[in-house]
XYZ file of C-alpha atoms in Angstrom:
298
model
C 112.343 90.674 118.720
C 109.585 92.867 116.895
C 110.633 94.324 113.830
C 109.949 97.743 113.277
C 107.776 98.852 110.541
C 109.277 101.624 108.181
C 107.140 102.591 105.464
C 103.557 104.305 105.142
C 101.143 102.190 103.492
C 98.128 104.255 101.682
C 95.093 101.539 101.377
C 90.912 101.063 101.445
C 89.114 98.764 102.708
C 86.549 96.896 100.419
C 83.919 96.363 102.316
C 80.130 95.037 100.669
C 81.198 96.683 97.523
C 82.321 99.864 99.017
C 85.894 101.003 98.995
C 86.851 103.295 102.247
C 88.832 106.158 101.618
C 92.256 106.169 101.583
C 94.010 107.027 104.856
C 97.370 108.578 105.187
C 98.096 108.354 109.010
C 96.018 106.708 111.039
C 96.827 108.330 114.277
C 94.505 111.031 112.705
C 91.546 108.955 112.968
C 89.594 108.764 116.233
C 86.345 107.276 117.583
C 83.136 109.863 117.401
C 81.991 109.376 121.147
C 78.280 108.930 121.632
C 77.686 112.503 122.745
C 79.252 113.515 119.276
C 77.339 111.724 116.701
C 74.103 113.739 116.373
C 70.977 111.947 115.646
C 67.690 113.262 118.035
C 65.455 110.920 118.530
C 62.964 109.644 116.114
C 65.240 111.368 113.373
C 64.614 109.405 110.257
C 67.983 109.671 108.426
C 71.532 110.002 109.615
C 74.515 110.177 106.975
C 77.919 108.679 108.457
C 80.639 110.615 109.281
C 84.637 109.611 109.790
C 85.038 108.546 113.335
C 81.485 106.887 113.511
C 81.663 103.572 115.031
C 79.360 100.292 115.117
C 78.525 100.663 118.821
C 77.959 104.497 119.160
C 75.455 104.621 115.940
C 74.120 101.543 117.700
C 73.352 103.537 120.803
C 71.658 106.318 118.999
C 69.314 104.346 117.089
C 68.759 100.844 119.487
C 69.949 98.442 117.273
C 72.758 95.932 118.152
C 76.299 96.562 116.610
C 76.372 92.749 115.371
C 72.794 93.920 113.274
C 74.701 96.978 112.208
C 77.899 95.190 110.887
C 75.027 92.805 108.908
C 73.409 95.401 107.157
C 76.218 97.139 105.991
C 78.178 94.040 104.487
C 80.836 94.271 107.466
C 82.244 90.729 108.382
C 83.381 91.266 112.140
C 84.288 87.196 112.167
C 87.179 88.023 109.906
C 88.115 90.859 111.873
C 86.933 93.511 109.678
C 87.186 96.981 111.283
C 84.105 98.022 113.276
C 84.118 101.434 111.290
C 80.967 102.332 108.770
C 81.821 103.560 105.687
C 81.042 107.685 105.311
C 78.656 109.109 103.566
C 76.320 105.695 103.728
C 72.796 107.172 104.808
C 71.194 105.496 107.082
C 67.358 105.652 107.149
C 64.674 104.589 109.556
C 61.098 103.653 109.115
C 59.377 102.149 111.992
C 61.114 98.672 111.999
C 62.335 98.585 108.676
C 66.220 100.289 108.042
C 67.281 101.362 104.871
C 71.072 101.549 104.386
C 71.723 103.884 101.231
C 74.955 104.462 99.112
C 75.763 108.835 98.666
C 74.023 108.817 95.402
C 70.559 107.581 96.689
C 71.189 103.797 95.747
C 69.429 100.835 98.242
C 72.481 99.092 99.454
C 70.014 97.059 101.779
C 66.828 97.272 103.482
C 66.198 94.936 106.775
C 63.659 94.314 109.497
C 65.069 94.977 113.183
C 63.296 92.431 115.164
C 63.178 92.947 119.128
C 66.081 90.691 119.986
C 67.999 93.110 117.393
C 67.738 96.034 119.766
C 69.693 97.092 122.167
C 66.333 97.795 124.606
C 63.151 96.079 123.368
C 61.375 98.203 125.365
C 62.369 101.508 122.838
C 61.776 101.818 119.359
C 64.499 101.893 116.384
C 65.537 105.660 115.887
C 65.454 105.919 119.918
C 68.535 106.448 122.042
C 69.412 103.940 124.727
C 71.337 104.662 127.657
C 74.947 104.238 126.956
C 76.735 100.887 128.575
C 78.965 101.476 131.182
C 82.221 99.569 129.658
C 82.033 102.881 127.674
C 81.675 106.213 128.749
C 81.774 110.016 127.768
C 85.065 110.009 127.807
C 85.104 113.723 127.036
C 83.394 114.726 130.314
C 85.613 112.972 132.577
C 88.289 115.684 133.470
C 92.475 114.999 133.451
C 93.821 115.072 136.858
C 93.955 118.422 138.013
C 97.406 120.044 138.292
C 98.838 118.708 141.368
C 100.090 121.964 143.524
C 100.295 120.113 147.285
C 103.229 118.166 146.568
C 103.424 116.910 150.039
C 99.894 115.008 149.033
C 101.102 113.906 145.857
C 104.728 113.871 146.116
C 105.478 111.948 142.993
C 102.232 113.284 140.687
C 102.695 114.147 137.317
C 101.398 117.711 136.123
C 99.399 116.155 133.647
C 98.103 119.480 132.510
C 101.551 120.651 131.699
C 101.909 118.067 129.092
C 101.656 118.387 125.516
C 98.843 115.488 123.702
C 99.304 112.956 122.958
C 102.465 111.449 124.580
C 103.937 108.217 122.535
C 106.040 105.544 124.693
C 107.526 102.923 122.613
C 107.776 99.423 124.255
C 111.141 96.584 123.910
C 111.040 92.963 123.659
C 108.896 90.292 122.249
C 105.079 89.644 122.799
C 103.897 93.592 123.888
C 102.775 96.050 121.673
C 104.380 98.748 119.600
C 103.733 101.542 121.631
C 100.837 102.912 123.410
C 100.063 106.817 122.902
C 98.146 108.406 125.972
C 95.841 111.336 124.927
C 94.379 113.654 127.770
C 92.898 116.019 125.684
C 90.760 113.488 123.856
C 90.345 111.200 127.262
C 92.018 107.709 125.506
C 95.076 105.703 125.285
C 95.747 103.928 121.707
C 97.551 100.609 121.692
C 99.424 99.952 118.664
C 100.561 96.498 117.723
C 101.431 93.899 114.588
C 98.873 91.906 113.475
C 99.570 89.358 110.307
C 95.485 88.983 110.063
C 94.134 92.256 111.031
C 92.282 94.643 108.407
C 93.335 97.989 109.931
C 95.924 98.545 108.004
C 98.345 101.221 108.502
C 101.904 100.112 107.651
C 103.223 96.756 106.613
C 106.530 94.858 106.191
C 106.817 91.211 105.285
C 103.127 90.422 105.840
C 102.949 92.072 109.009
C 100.102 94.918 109.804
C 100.152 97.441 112.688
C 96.591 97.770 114.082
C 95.272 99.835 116.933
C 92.991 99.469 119.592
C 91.375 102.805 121.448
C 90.534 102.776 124.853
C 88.840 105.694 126.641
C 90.426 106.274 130.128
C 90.478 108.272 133.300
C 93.294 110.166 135.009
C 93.135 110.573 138.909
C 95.695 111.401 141.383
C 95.988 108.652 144.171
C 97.976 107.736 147.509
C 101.492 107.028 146.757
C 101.333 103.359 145.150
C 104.928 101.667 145.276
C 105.147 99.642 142.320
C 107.797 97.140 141.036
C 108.731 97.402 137.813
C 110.421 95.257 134.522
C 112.926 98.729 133.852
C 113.196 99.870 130.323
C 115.806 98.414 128.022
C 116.258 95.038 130.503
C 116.758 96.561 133.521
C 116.323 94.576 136.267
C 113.295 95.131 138.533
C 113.016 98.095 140.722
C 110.611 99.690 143.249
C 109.260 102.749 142.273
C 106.827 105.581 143.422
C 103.414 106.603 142.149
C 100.407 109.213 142.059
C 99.714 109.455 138.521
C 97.146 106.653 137.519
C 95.458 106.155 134.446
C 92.571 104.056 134.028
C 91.100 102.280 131.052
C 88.206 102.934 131.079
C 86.040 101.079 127.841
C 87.071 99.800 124.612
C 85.970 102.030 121.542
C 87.686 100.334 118.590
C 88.482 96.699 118.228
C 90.062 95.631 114.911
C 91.750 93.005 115.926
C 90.533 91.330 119.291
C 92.929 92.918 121.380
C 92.172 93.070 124.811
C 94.599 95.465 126.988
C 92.895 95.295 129.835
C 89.005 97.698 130.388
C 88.826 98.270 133.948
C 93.508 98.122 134.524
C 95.474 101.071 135.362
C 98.107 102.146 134.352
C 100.828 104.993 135.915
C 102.696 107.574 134.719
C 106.204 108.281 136.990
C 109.079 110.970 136.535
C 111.807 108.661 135.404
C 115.366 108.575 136.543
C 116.669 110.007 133.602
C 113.923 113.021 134.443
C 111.629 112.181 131.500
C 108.244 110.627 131.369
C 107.902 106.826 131.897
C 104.522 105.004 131.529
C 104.016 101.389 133.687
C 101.659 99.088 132.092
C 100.845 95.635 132.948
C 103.274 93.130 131.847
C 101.455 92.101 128.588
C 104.495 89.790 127.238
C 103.673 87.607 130.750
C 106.204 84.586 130.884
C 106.972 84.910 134.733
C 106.900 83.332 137.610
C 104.244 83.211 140.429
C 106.171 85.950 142.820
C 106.604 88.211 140.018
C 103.034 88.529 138.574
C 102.435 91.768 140.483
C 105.372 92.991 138.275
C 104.554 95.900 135.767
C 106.556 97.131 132.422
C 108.295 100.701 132.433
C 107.792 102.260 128.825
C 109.839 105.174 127.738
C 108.751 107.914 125.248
């Protein structure tokens, strides 16, 4: 059985000599999409903001987020958290990249070769068409607010909802909880980790880290899924319309892997609240039952 983590832990990271500030809840931090982080093309300097990632500063300047992580003393091996450090400056001439502390010091000054870019064809300072494990999430509309019930008997009104909703999973070997966002287009897993450096609370050597997806949310023919019910409950077939798919991974602290490209459901409970099925990430069954999926209640 998990235990449950009580207390807030304030901490930085040290990370090349550079101390991250303090954070008091991480559920307020969130991944700067690609569209957000503004740096035209050619622009010579760009100073890092909270949210900025490796991979979306990567995309706006063509250089690879494992060159990135160098130059900026970030050791992804040991799972270090693929965030930059505000208020580093980052500045471009031709080929050669300048990384800069806030009061104008060199931190470190490298070469980007052409297997460092992203496209070799492009120069460093040039956009690069974004991947497609990761999209603008923020483009991609929520499911529109079902109103022909007979099509979508057993939709959710997603549009009714307030953001973000939290649902708390039971047992051993699943996550923590997973907290679905439509206004912000992802779903955050949140799980211990005994190695991971995003810390947020901690209890007898155990860390909570999370992992940000971006997702869709469509409305689709009735699905009839079985289901692992909440609290033990043995499995059940249920209805669905409401499908959420992940879409791209945007943070990765910890090498957690939930699943790009799965979907996931959101059903009217019987109980009349909210219930999210997931894939059964604690696994441990038999052939027959691998189609099986996990109810999680808020």
């Amino acid at each position: 059985m998990k235990k449950r983590i009580k207390g807030l832990v304030l901490t930085g990271m040290l990370l090349g000599g550079m101390v991250f500030p303090n954070v008091a809840t991480a559920a307020k931090w969130r991944a700067n999409l690609v569209s957000e982080i503004e740096i035209a093309s050619g622009q010579k300097e760009y100073t890092l903001k909270r949210g900025d990632t490796l991979w979306a500063i990567g995309q706006k300047i063509n250089i690879r987020y494992e060159r990135l992580a160098e130059i900026n003393g970030i050791d992804l091996s040991s799972g270090e958290e693929y965030r930059l450090p505000v208020g580093r400056i980052i500045s471009i001439d031709g080929n050669v990249v300048t990384v800069k502390e806030k009061d104008g010091s060199i931190y470190s000054q490298s070469v980007i070769t052409p297997e460092q870019k992203i496209d070799d064809t492009k120069a460093v300072g040039e956009p690069v068409a974004e991947q497609p494990a990761l999209p603008e999430v923020k483009e991609q509309p929520a499911a529109p607010e079902t109103k022909d019930l007979s099509a979508y008997p057993y939709a959710v009104r997603v549009n009714t909802l307030s953001s973000p909703l939290t649902f708390t999973f039971t047992g051993a070997n699943v996550p923590v909880s997973a907290r679905v966002n439509f206004n912000e287009g992802t779903v955050t897993f949140v799980d211990q980790s005994s190695g991971g450096k995003t810390i947020i609370e901690s209890e007898d050597d155990y860390f909570l880290v999370e992992t940000v997806y971006s997702m869709t949310v469509s409305n689709v023919e009735t699905k009839t899924i079985r289901v692992f019910g909440a609290g033990g409950n043995p499995i059940r077939s249920v209805n669905a319309n409401t499908m959420i798919t992940l879409t791209g991974r945007l943070t990765n602290p910890d090498d957690r892997d939930y699943g790009v490209g799965r979907n996931l459901y959101l059903i009217v409970n019987q109980a009349g609240t909210l219930s999210l099925l997931t894939p059964n990430y604690a696994g441990n069954v038999t052939e027959e039952d691998y189609d099986v999926m996990i109810e999680v209640l808020q």
